[in-house]
mmCIF file with all atom_site columns, C-alpha atoms in Angstrom:
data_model
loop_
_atom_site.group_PDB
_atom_site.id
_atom_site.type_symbol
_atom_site.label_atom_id
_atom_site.label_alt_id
_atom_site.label_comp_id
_atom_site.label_asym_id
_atom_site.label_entity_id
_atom_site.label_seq_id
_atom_site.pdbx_PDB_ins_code
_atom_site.Cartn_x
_atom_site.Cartn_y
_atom_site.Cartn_z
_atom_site.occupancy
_atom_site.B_iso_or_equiv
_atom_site.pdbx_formal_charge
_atom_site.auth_seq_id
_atom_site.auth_comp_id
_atom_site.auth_asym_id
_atom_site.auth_atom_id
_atom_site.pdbx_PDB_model_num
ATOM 1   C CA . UNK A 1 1   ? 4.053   7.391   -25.494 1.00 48.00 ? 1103 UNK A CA 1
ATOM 2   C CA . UNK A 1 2   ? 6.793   8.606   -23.123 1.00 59.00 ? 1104 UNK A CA 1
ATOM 3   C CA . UNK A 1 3   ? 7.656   7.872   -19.487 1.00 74.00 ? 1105 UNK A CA 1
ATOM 4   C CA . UNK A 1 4   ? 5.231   6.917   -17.047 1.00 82.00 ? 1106 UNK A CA 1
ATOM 5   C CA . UNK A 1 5   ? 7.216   7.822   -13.911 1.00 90.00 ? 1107 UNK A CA 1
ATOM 6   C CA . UNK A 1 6   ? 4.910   8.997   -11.218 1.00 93.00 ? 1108 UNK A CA 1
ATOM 7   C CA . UNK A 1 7   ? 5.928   12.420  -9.731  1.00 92.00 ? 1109 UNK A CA 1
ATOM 8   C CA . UNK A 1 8   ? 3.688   12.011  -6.751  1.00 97.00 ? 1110 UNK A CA 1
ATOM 9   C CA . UNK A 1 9   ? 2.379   8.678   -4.526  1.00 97.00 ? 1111 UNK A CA 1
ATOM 10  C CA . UNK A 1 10  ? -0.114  8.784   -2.033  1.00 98.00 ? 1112 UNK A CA 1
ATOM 11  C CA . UNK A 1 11  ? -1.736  6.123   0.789   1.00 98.00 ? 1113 UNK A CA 1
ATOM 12  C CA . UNK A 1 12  ? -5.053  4.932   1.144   1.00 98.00 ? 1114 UNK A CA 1
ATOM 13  C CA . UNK A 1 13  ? -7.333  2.460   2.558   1.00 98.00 ? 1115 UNK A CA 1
ATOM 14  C CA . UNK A 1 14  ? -10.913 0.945   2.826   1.00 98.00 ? 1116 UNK A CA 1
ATOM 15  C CA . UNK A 1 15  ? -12.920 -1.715  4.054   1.00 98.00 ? 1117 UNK A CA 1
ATOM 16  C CA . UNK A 1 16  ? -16.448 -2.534  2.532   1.00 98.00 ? 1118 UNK A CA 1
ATOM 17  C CA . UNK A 1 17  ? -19.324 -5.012  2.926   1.00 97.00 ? 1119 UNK A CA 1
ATOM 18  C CA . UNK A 1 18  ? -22.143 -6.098  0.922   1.00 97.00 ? 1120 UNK A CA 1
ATOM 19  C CA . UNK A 1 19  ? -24.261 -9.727  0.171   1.00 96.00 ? 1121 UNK A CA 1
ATOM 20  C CA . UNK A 1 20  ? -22.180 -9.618  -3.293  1.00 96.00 ? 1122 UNK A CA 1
ATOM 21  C CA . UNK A 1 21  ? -18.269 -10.369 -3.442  1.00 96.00 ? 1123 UNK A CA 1
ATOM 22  C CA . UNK A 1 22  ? -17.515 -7.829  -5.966  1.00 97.00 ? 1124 UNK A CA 1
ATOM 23  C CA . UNK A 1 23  ? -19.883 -4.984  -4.532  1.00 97.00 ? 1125 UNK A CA 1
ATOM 24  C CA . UNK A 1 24  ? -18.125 -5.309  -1.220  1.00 98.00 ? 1126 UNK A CA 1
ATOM 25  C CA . UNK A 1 25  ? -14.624 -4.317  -3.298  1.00 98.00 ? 1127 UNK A CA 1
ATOM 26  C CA . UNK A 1 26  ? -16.656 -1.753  -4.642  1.00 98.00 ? 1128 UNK A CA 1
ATOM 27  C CA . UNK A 1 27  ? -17.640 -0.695  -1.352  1.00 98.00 ? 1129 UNK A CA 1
ATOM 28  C CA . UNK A 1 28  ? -13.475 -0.789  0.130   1.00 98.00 ? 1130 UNK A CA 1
ATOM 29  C CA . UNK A 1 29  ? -12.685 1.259   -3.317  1.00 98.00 ? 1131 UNK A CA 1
ATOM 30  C CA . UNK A 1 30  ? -15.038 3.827   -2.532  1.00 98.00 ? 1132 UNK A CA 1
ATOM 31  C CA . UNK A 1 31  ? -14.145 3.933   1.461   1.00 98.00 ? 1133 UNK A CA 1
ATOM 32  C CA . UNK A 1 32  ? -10.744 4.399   0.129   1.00 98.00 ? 1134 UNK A CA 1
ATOM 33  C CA . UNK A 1 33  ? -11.684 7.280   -2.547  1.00 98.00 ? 1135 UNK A CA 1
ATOM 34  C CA . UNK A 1 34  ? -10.439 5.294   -5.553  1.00 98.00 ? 1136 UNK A CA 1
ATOM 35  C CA . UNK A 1 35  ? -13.521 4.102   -6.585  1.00 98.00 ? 1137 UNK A CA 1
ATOM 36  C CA . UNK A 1 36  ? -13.441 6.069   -9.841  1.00 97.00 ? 1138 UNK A CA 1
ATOM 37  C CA . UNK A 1 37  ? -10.244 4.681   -11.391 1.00 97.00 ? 1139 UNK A CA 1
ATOM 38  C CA . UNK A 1 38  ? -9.272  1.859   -13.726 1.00 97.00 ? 1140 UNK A CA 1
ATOM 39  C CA . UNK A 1 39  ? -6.508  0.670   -11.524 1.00 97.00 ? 1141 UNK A CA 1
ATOM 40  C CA . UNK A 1 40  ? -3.619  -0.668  -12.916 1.00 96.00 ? 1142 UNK A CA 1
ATOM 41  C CA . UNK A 1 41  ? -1.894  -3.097  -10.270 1.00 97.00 ? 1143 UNK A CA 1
ATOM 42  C CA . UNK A 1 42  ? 1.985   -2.305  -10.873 1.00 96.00 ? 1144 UNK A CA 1
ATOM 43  C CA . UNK A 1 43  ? 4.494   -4.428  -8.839  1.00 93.00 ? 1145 UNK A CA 1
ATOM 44  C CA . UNK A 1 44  ? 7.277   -2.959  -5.876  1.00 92.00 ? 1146 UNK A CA 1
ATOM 45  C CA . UNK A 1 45  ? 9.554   0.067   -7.055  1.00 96.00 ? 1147 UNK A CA 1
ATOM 46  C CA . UNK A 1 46  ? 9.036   3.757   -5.446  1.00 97.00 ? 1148 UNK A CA 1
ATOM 47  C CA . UNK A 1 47  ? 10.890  5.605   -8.190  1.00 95.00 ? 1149 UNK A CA 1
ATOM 48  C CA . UNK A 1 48  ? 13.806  7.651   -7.362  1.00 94.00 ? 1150 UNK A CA 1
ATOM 49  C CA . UNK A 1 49  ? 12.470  11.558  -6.304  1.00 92.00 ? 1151 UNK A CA 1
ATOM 50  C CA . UNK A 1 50  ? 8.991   10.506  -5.809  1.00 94.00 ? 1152 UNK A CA 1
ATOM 51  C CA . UNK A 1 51  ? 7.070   12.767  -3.547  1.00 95.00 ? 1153 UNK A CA 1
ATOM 52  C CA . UNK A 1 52  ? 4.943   11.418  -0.778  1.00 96.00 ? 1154 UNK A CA 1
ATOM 53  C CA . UNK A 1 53  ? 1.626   13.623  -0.836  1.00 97.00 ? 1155 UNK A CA 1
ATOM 54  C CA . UNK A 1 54  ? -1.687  13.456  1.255   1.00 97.00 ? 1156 UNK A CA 1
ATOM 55  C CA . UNK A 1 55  ? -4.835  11.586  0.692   1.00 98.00 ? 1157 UNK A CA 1
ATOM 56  C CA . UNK A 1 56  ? -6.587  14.536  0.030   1.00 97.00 ? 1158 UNK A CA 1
ATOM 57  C CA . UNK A 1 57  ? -3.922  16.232  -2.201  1.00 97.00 ? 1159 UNK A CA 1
ATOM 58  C CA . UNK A 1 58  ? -3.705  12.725  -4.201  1.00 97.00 ? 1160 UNK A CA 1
ATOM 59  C CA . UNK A 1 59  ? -7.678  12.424  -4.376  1.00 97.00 ? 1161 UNK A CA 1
ATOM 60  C CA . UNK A 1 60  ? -7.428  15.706  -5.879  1.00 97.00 ? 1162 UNK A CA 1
ATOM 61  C CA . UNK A 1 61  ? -5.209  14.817  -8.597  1.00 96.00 ? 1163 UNK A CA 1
ATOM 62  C CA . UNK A 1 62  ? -7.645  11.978  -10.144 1.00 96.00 ? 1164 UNK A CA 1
ATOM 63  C CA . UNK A 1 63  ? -10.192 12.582  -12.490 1.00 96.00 ? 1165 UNK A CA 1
ATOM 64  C CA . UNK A 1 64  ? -12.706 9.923   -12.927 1.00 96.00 ? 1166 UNK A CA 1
ATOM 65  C CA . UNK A 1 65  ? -12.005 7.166   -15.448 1.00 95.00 ? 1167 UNK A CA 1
ATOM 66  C CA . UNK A 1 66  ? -8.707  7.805   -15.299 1.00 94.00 ? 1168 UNK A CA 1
ATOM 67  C CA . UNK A 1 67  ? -5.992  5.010   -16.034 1.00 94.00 ? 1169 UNK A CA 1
ATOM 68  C CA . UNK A 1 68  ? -4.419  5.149   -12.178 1.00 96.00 ? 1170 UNK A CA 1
ATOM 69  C CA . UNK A 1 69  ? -1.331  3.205   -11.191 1.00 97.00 ? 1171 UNK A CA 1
ATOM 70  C CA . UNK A 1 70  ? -1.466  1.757   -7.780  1.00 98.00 ? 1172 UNK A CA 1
ATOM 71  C CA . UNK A 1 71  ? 0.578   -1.287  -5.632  1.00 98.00 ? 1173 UNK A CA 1
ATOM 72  C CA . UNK A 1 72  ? -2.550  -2.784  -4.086  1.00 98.00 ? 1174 UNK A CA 1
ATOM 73  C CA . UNK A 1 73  ? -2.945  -5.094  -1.558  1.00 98.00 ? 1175 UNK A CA 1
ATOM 74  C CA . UNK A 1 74  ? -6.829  -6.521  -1.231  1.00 98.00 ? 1176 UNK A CA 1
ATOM 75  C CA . UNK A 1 75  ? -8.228  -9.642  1.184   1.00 98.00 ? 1177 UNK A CA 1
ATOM 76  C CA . UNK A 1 76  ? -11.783 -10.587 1.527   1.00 98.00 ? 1178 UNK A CA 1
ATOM 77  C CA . UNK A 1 77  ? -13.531 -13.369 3.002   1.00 97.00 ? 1179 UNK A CA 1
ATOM 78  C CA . UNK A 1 78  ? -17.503 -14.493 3.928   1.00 97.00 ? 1180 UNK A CA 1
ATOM 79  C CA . UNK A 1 79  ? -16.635 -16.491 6.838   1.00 96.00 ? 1181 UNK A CA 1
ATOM 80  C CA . UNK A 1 80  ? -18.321 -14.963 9.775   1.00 95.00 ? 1182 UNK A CA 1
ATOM 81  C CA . UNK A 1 81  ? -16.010 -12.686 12.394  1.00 94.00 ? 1183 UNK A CA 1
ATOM 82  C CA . UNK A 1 82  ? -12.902 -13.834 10.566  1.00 96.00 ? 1184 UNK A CA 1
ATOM 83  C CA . UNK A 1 83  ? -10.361 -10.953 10.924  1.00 97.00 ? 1185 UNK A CA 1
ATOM 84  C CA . UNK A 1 84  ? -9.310  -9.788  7.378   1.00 98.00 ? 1186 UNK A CA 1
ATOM 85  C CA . UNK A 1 85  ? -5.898  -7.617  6.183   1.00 98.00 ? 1187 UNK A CA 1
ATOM 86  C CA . UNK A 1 86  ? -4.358  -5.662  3.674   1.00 98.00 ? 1188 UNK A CA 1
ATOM 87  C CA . UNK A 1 87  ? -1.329  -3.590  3.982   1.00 98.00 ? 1189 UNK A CA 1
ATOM 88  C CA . UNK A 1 88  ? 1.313   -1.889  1.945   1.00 98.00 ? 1190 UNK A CA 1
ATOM 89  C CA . UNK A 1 89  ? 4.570   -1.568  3.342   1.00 97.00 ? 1191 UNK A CA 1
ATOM 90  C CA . UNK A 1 90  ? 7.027   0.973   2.313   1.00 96.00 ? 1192 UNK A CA 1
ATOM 91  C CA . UNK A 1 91  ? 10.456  1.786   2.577   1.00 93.00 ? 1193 UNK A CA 1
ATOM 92  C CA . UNK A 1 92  ? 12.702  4.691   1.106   1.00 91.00 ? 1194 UNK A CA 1
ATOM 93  C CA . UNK A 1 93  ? 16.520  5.301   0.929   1.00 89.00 ? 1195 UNK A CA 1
ATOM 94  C CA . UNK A 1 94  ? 18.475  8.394   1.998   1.00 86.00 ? 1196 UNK A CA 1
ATOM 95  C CA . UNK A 1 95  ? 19.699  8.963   -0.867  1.00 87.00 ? 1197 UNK A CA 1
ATOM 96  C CA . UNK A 1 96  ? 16.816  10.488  -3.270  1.00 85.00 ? 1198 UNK A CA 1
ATOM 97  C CA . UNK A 1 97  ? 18.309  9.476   -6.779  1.00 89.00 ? 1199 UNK A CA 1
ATOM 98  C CA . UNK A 1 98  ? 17.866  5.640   -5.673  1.00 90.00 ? 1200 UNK A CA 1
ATOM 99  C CA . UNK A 1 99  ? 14.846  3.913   -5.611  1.00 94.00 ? 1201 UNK A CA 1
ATOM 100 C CA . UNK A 1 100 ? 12.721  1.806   -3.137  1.00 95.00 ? 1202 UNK A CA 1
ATOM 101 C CA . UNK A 1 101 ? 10.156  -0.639  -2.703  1.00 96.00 ? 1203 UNK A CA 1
ATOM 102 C CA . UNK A 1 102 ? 6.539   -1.165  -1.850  1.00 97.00 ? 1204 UNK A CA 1
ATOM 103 C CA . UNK A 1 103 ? 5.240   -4.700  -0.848  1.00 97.00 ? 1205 UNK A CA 1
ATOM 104 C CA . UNK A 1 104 ? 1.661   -6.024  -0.586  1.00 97.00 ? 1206 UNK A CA 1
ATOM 105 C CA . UNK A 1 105 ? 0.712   -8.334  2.152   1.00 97.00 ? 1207 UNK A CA 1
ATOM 106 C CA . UNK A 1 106 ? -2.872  -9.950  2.924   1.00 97.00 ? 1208 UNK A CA 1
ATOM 107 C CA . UNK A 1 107 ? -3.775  -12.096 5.463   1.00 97.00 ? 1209 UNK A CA 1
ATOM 108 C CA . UNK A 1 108 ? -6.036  -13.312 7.819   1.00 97.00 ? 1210 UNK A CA 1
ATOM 109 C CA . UNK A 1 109 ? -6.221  -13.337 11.442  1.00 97.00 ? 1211 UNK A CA 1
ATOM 110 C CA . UNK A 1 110 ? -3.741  -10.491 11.548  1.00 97.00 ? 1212 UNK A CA 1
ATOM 111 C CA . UNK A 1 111 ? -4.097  -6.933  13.173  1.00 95.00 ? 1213 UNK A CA 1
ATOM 112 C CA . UNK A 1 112 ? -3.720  -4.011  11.560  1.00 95.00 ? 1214 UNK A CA 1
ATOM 113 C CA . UNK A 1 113 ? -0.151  -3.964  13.453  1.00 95.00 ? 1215 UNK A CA 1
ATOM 114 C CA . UNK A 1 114 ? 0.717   -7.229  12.792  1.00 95.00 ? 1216 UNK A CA 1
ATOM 115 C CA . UNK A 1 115 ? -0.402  -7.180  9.670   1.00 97.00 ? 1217 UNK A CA 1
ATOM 116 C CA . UNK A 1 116 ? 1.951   -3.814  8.974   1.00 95.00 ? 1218 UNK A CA 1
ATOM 117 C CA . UNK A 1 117 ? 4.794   -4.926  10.406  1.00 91.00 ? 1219 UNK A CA 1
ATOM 118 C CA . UNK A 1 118 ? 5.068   -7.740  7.863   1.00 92.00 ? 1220 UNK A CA 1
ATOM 119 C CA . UNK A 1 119 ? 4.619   -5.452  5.083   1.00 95.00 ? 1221 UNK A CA 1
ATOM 120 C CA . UNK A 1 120 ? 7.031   -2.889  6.300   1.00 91.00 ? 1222 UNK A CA 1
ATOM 121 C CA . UNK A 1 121 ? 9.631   -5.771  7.249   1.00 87.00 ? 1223 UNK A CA 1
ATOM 122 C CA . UNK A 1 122 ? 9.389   -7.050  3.061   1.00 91.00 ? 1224 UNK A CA 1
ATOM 123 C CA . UNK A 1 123 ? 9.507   -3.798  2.006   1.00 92.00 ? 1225 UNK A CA 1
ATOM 124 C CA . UNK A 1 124 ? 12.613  -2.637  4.280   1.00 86.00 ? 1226 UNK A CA 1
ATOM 125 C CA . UNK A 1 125 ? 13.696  -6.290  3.465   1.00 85.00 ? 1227 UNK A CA 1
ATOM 126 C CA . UNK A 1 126 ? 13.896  -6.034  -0.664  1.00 88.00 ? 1228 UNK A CA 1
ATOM 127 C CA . UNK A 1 127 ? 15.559  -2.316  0.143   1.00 87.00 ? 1229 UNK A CA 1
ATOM 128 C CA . UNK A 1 128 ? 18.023  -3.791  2.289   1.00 83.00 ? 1230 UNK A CA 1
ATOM 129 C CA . UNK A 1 129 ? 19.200  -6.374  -0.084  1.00 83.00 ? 1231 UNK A CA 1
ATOM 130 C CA . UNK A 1 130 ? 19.469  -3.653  -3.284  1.00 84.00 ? 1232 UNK A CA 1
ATOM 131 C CA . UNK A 1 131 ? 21.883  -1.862  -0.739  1.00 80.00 ? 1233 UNK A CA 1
ATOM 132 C CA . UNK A 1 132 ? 23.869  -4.393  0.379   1.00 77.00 ? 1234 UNK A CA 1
ATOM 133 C CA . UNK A 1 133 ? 22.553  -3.845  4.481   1.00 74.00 ? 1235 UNK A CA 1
ATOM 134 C CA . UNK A 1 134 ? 23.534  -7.575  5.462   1.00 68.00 ? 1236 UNK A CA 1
ATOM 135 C CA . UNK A 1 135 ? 20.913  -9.403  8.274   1.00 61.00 ? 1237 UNK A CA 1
ATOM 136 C CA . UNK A 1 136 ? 19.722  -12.268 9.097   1.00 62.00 ? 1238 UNK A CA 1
ATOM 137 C CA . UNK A 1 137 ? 15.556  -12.604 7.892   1.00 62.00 ? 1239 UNK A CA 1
ATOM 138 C CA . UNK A 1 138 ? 15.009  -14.611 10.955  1.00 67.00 ? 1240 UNK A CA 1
ATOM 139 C CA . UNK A 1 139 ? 16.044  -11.587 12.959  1.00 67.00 ? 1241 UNK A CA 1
ATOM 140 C CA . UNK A 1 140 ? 12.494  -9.848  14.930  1.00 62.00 ? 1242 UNK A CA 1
ATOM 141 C CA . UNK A 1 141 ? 11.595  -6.364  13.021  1.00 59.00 ? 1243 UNK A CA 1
ATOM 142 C CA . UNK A 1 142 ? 13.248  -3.820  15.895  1.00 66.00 ? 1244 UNK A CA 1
ATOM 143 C CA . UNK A 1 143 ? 16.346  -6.216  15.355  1.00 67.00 ? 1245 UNK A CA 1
ATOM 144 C CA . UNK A 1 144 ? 15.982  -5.200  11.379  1.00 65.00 ? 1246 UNK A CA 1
ATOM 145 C CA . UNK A 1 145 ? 15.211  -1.669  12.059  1.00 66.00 ? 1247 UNK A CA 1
ATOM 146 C CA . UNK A 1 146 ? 18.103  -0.934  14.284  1.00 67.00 ? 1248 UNK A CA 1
ATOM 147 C CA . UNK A 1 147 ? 20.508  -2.520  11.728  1.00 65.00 ? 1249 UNK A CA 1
ATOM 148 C CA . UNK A 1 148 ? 18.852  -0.681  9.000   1.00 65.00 ? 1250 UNK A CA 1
ATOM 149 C CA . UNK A 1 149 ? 19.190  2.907   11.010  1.00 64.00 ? 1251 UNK A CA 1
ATOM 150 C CA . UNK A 1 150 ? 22.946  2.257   12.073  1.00 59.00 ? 1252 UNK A CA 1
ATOM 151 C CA . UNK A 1 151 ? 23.830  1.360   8.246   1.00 66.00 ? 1253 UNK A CA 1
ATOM 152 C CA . UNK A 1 152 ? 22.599  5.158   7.378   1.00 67.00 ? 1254 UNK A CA 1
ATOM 153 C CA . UNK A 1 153 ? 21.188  4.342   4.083   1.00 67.00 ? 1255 UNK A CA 1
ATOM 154 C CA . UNK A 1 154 ? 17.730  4.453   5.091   1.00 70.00 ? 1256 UNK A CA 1
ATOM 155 C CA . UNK A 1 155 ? 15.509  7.561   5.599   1.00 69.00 ? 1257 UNK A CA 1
ATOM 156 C CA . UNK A 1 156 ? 12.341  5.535   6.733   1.00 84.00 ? 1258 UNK A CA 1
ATOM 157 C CA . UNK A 1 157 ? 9.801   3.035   6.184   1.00 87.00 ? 1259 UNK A CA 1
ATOM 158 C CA . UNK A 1 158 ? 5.846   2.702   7.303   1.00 93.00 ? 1260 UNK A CA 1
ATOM 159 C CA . UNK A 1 159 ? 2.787   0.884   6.220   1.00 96.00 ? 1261 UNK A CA 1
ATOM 160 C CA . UNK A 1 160 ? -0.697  2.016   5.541   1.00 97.00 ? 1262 UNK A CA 1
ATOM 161 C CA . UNK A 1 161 ? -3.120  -1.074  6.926   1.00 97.00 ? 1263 UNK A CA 1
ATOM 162 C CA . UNK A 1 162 ? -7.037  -2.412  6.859   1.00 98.00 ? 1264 UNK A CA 1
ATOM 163 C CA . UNK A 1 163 ? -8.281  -4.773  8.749   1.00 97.00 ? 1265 UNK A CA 1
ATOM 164 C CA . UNK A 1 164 ? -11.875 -5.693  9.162   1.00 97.00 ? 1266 UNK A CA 1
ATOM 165 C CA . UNK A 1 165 ? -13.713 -8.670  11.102  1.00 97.00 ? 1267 UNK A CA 1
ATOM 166 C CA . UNK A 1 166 ? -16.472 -9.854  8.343   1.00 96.00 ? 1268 UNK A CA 1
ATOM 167 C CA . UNK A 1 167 ? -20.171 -9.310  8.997   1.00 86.00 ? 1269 UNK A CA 1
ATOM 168 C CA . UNK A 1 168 ? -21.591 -11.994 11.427  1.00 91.00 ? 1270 UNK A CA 1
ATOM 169 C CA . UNK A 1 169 ? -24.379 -12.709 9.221   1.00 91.00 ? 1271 UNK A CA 1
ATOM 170 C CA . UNK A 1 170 ? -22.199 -13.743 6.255   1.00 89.00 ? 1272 UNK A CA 1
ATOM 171 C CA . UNK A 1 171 ? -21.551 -10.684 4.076   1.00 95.00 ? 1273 UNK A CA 1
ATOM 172 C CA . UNK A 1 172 ? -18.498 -10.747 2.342   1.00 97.00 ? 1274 UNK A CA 1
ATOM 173 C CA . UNK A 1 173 ? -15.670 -8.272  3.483   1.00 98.00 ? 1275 UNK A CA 1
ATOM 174 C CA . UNK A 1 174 ? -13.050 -6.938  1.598   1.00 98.00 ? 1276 UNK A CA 1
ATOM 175 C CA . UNK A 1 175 ? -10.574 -4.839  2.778   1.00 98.00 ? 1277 UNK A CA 1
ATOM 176 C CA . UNK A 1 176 ? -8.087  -2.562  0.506   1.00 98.00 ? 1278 UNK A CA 1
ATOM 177 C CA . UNK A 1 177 ? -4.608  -0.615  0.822   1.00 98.00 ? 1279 UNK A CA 1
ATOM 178 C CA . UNK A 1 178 ? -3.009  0.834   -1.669  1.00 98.00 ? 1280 UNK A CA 1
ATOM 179 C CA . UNK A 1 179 ? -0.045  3.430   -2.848  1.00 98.00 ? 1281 UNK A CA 1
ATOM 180 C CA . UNK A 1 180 ? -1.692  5.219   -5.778  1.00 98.00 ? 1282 UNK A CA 1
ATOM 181 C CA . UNK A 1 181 ? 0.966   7.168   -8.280  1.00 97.00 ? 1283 UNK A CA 1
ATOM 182 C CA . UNK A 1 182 ? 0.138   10.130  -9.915  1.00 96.00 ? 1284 UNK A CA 1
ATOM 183 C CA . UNK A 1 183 ? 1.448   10.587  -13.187 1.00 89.00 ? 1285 UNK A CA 1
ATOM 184 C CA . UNK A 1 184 ? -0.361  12.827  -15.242 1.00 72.00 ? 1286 UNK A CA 1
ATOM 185 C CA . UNK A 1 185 ? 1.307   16.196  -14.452 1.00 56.00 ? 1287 UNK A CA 1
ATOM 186 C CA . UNK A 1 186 ? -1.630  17.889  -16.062 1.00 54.00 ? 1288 UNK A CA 1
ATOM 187 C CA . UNK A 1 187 ? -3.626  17.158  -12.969 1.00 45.00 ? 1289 UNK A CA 1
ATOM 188 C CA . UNK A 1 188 ? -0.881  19.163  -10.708 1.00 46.00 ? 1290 UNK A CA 1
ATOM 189 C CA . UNK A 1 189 ? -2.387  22.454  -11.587 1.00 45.00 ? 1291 UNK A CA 1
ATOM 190 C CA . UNK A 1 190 ? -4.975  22.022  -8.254  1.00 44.00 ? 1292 UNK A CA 1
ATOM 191 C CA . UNK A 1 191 ? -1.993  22.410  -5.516  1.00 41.00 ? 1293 UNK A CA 1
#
């Protein structure tokens, strides 16, 4: 069967609304361009020499009906003007051969900057412990960051965020973000 280490990752992200829970999903899949997969939700590790491409590059990569890896993060609700999220926070080492993490965070009530900063801060968080950067979790984020630039293990982190206030008449909202891995190196042949 072999390894299914992705070779490439890419961001994305999508809001959708429709009378019909699922349909709205449907709806933030499509906004997002990964309508056409069968996702696979995998859990937190960026593998070691993974290379961060664009949305379009990555969109390019997928065929449709194609078995696609992704760490998703999805929130939806029906409750009129409610403020919805869903972010992915990530954060990579310096040095290339180790791996980092991903996180998913949903939530409502959030902005899309609150909402990223919590996902970046687990992310960065998880990394920190695998490399032994010491700090206390009750510390705010620039506190974090600044500890996790001066220990020079960390090249950066970031989040890619949706947020959405649902339809005032009721329809549900859903809102998606996602890092989507490409694997297949048969589909490299477009760059």
């Amino acid at each position: 069967m072999g390894n299914f280490i992705p070779r490439k990752m890419f961001f994305t992200k999508g809001v959708g609304r429709h009378h019909e829970k699922l349909e709205s999903f449907e709806a933030a899949l499509r906004d997002a361009g990964i309508q056409h997969c069968n996702i696979v939700k995998v859990s937190s590790i960026f593998p070691p020499g993974c290379e961060i491409i664009s949305k379009e590059v990555g969109l390019s990569l997928l065929k449709a009906g194609e078995i696609t890896f992704m760490v998703i993060s999805r929130n939806t609700a029906n409750e009129p003007n409610r403020l919805v999220a869903a972010s992915v926070g990530f954060a990579q080492p310096k040095d290339s051969a180790a791996y980092g993490y991903l996180s998913e965070h949903h939530s409502f009530g959030e902005t899309d900057e609150k909402a990223g900063d919590r996902a970046e801060d687990m992310a960065a968080s998880m990394l920190a412990s695998t490399l032994g950067v010491d700090f206390n979790v009750d510390t705010s984020w620039d506190e974090k960051e600044e500890l996790f630039k001066l220990s020079g293990k960390f090249v950066k982190t970031s989040n890619s965020t949706q947020s959405a206030v649902c339809d005032k008449d009721g329809k549900w909202t859903t809102v998606v973000a996602a890092a989507v891995f490409i694997i297949n190196e048969a589909n490299d042949t477009k760059q």
